[in-house]
PDB file of C-alpha atoms in Angstrom:
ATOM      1  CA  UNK N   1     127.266 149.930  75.256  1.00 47.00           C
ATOM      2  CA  UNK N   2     129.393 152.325  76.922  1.00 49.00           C
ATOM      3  CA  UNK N   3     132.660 152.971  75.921  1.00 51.00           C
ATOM      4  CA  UNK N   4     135.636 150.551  76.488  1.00 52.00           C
ATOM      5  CA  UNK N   5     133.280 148.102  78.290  1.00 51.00           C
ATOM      6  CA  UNK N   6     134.314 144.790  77.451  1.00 58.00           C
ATOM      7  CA  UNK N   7     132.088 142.471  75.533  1.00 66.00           C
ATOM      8  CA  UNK N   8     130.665 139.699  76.678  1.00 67.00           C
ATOM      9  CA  UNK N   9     133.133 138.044  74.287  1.00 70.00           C
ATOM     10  CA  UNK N  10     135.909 139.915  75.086  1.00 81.00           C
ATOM     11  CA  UNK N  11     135.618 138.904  78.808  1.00 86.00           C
ATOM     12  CA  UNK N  12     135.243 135.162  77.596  1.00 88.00           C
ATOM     13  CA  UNK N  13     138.530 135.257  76.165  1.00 89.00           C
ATOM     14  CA  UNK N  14     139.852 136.692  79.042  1.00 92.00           C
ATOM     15  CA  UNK N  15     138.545 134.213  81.224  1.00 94.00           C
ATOM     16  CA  UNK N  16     139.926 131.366  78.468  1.00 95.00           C
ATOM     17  CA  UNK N  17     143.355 132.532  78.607  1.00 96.00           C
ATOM     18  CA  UNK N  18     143.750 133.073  82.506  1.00 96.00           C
ATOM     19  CA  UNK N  19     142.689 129.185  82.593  1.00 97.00           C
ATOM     20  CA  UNK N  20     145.069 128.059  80.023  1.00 97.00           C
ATOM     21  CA  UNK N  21     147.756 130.010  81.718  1.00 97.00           C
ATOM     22  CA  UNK N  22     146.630 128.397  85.173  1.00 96.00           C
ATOM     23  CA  UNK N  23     146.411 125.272  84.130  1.00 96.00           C
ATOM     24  CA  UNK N  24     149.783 125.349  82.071  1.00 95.00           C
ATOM     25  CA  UNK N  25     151.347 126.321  85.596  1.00 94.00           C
ATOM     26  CA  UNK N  26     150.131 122.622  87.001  1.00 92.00           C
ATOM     27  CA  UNK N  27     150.963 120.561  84.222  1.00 92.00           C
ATOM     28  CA  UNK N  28     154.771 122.111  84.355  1.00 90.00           C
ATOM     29  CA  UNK N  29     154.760 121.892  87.917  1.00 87.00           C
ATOM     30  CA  UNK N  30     155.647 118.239  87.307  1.00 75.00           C
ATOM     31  CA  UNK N  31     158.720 115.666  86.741  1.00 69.00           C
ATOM     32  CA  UNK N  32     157.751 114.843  83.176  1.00 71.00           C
ATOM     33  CA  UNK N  33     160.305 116.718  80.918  1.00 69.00           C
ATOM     34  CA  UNK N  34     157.398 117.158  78.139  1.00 74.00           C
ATOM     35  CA  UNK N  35     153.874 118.982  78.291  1.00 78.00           C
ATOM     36  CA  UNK N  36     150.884 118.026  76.473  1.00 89.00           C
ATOM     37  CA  UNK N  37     148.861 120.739  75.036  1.00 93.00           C
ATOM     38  CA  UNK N  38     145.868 118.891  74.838  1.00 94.00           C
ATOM     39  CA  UNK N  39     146.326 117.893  78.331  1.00 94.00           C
ATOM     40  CA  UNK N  40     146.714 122.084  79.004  1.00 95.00           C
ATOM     41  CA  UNK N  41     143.340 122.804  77.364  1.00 96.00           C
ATOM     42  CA  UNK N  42     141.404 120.024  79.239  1.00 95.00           C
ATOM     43  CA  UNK N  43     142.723 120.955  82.810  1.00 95.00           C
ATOM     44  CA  UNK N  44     141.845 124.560  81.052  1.00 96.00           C
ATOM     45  CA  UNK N  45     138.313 123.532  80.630  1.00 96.00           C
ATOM     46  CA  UNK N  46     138.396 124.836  76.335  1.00 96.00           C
ATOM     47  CA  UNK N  47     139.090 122.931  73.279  1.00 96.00           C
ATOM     48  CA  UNK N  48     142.279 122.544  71.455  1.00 95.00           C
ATOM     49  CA  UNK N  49     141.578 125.480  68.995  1.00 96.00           C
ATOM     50  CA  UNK N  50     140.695 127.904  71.961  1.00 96.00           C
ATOM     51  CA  UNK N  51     144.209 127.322  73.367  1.00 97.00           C
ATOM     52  CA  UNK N  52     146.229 127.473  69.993  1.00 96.00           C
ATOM     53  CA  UNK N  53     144.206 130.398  68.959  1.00 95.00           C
ATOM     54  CA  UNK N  54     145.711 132.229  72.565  1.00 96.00           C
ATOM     55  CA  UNK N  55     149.108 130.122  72.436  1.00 96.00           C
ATOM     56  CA  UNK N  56     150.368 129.258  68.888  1.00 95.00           C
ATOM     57  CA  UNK N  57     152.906 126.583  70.517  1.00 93.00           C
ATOM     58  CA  UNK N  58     154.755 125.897  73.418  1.00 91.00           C
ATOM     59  CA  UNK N  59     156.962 128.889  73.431  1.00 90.00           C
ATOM     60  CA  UNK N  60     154.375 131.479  73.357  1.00 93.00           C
ATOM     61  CA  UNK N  61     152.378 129.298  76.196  1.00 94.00           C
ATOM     62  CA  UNK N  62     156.269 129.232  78.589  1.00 92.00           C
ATOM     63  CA  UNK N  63     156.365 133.080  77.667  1.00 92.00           C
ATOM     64  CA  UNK N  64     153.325 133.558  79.322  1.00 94.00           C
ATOM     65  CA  UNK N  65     153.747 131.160  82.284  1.00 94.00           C
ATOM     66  CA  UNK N  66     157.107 132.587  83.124  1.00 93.00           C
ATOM     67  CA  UNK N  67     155.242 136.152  83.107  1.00 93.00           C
ATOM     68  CA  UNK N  68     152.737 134.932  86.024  1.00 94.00           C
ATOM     69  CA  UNK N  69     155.410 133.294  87.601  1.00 93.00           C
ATOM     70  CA  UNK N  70     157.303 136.797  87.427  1.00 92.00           C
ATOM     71  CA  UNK N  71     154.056 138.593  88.444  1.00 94.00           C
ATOM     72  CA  UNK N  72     153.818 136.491  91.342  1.00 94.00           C
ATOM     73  CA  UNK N  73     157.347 137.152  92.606  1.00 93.00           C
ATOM     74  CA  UNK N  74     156.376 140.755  92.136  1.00 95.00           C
ATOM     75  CA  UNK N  75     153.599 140.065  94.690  1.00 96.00           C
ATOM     76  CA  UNK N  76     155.788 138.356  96.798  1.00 94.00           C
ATOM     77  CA  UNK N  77     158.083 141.425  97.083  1.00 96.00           C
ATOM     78  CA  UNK N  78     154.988 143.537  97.412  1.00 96.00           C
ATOM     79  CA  UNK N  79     153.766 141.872 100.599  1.00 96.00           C
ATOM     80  CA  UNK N  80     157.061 142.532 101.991  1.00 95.00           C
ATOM     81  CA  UNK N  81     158.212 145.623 101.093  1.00 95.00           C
ATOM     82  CA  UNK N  82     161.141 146.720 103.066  1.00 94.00           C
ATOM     83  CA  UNK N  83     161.484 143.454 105.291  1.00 95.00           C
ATOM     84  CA  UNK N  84     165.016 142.503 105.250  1.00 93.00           C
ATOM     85  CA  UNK N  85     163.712 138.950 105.432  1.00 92.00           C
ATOM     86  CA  UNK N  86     161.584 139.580 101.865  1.00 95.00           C
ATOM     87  CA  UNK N  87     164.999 138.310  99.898  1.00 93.00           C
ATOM     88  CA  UNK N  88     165.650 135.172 101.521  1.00 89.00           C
ATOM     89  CA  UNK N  89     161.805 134.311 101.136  1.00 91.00           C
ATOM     90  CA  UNK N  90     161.700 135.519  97.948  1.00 92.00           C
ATOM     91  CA  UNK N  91     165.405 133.960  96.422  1.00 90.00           C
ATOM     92  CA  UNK N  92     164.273 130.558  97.959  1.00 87.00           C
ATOM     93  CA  UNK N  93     161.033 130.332  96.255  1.00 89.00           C
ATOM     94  CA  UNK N  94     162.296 131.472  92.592  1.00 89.00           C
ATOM     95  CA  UNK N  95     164.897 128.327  93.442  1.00 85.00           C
ATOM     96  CA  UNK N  96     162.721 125.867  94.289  1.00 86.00           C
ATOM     97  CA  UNK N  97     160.311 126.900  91.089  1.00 87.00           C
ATOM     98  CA  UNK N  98     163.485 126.172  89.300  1.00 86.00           C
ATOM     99  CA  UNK N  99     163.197 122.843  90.816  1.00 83.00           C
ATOM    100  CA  UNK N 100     159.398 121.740  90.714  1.00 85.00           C
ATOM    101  CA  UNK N 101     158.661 123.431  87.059  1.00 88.00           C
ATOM    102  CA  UNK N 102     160.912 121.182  85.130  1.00 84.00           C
ATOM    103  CA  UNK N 103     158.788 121.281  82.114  1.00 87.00           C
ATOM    104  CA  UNK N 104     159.054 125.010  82.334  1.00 89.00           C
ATOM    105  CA  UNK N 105     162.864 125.416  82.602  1.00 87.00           C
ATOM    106  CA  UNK N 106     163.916 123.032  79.940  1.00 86.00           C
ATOM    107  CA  UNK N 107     161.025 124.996  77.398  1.00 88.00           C
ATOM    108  CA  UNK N 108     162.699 128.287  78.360  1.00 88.00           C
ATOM    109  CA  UNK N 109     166.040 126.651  77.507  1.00 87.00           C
ATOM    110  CA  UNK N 110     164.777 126.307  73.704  1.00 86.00           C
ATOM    111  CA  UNK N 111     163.842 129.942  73.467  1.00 85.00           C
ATOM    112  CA  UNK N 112     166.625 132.053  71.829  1.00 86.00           C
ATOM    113  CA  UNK N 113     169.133 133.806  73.623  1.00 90.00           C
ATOM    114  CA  UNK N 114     167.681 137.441  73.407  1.00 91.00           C
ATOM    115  CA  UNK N 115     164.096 136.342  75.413  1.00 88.00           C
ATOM    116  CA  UNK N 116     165.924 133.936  78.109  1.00 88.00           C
ATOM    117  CA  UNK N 117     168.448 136.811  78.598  1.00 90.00           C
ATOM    118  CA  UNK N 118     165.128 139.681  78.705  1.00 91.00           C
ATOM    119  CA  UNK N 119     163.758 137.079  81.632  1.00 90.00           C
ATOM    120  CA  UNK N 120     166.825 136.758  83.516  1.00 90.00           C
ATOM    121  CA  UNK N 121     166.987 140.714  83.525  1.00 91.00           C
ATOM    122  CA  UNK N 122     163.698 140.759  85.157  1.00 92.00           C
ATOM    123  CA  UNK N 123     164.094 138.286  87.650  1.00 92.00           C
ATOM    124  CA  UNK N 124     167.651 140.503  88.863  1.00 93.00           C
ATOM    125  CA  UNK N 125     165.734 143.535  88.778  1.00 93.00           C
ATOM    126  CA  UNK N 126     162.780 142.106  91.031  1.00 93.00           C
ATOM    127  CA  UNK N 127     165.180 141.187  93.484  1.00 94.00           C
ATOM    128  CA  UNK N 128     168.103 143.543  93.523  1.00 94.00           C
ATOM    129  CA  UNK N 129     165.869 145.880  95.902  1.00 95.00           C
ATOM    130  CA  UNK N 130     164.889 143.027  98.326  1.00 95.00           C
ATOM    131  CA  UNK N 131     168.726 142.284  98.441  1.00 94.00           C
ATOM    132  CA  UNK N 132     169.355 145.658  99.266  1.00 95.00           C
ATOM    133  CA  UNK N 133     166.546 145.660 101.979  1.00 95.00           C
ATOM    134  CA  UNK N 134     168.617 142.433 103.473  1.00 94.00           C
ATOM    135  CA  UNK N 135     172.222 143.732 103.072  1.00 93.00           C
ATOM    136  CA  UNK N 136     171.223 147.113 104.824  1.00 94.00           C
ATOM    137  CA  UNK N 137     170.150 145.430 107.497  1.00 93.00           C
ATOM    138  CA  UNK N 138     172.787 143.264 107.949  1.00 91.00           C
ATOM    139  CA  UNK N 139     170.987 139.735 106.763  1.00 89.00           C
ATOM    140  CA  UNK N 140     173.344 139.380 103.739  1.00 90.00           C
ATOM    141  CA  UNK N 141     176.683 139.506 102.506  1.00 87.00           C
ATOM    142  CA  UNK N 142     177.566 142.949 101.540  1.00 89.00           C
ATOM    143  CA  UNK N 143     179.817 141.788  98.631  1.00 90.00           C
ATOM    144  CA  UNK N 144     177.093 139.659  96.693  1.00 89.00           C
ATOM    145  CA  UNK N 145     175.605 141.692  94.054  1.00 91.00           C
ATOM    146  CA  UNK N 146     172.434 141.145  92.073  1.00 89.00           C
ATOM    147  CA  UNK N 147     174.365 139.715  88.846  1.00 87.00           C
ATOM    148  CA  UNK N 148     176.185 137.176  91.780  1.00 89.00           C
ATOM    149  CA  UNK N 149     172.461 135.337  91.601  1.00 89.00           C
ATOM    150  CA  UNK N 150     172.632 133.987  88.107  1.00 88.00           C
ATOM    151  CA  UNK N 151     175.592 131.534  89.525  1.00 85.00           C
ATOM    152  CA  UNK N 152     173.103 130.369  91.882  1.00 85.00           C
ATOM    153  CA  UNK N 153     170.377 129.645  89.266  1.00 87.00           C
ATOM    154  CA  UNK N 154     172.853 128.181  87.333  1.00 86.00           C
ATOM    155  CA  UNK N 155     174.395 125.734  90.356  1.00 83.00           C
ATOM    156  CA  UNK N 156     170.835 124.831  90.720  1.00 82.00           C
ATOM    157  CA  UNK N 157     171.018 123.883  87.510  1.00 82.00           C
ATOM    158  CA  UNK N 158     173.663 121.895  87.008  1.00 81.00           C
ATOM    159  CA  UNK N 159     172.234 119.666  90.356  1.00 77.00           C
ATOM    160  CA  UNK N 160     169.327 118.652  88.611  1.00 75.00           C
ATOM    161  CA  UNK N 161     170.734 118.030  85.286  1.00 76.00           C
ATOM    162  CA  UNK N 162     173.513 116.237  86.864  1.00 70.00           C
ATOM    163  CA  UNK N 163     170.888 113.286  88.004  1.00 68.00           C
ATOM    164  CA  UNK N 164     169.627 110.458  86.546  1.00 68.00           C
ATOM    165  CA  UNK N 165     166.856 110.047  88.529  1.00 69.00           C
ATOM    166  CA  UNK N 166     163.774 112.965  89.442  1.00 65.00           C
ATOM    167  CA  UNK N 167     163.713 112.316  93.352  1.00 72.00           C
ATOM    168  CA  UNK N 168     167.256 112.471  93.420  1.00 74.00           C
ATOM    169  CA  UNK N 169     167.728 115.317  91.453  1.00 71.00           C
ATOM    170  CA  UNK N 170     165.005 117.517  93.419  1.00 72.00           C
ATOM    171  CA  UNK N 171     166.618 115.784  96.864  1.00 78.00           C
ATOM    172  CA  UNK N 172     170.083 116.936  95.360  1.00 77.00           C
ATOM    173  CA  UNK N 173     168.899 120.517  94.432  1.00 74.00           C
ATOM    174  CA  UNK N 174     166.986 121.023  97.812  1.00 76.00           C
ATOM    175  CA  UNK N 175     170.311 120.518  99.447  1.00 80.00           C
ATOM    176  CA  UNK N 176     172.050 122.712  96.830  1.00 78.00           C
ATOM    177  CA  UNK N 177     169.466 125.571  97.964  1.00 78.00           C
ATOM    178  CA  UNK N 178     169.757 125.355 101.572  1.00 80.00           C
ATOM    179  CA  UNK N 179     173.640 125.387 101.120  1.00 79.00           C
ATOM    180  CA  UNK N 180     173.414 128.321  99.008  1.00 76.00           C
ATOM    181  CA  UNK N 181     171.497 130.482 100.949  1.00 76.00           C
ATOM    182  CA  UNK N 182     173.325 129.824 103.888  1.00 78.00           C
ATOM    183  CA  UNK N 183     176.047 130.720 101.921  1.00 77.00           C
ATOM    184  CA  UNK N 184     174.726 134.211 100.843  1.00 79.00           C
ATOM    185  CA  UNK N 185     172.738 134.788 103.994  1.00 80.00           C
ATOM    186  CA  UNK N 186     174.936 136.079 107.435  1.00 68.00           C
ATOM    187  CA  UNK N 187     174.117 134.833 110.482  1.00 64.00           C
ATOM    188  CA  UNK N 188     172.066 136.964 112.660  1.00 51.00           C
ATOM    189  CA  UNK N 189     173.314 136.300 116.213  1.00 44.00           C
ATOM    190  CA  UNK N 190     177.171 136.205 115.979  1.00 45.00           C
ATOM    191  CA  UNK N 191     178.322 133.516 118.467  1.00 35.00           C
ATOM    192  CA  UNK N 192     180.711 135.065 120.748  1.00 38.00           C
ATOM    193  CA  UNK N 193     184.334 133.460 120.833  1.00 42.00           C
ATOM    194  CA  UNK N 194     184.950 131.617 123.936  1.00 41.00           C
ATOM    195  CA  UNK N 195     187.553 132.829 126.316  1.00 43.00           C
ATOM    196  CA  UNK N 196     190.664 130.574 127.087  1.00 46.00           C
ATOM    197  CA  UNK N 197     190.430 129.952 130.724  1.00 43.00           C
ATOM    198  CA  UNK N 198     192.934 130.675 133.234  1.00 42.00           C
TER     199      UNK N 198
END
């Protein structure tokens, strides 16, 4: 065997955990506040043990969800490197995962403060250079600054838990979003004031 080739084993578990971590992803993309584990491993395709031999609990198995969900941002950003239009895309999609992955946010809520702080640092960081791709070319307020967008996660937030019922709350926090953005976001044809006649 040749040097740092992977075993067949090796590559098994590789395969195992990308599954669990995909199939974690659909179960929290859903309005039920709790996820199953067993319900994780059989989407997954393994047993039980395979999963809690990968993901201990619930915590480890968010930590790794939120880092594909990070990864994917990443991707986002990638694809549209330099487009002033990459933030708004970008901001709106991290908002609306706030809204769909329920299960996610209120498991992230139980971690302690150091990790939820360590993922709110990343999420700035992936988007403070889209933001300045948008604000240098006029798309976005100049005065909002990357540490301005933790208010909007946290309006977002207060939307949903506001409601009693799901539909509402994702109707309520849809709104919340579009007012947001159009908050943050300039217009990009200034309408000319009309002239008074005479």
């Amino acid at each position: 065997m040749l040097y740092g080739a992977q075993t067949p084993r090796r590559r098994d578990a590789q395969r195992n955990r990308s599954a669990i971590v995909r199939a974690a992803c659909e179960v929290m993309t859903s309005p039920r506040q709790v996820i199953g584990m067993s319900e994780v491993a059989r989407r997954a395709g393994v047993g039980l043990a395979t999963l809690y031999r990968h993901f201990p609990d619930r915590d480890a198995l968010a930590a790794a969800v939120v880092a594909d969900r990070v990864e994917w941002l990443q991707e986002l950003v990638a694809v549209g490197a330099g487009h002033p239009a990459t933030f708004r895309r970008v901001l709106g999609e991290l908002l609306r995962t706030q809204i769909k992955m329920r299960p996610l946010v209120l498991l992230v809520r139980r971690l302690d403060v150091r990790s939820r702080r360590r993922y709110e640092r990343q999420v700035i960081a992936l988007l403070a250079e889209p933001l300045r791709w948008a604000q240098d070319n006029g798309h976005v307020r100049v005065d909002l600054v990357p540490s301005d967008l933790t208010l909007l996660f946290s309006m977002v937030e207060g939307v949903v838990d506001g409601a009693d019922d799901a539909a509402v709350a994702q109707a309520a926090a849809g709104r919340s979003i579009d007012l947001a953005l159009d908050g943050v976001f300039q217009p990009l044809v200034q309408s000319r004031r009309q002239e008074p006649l005479g």
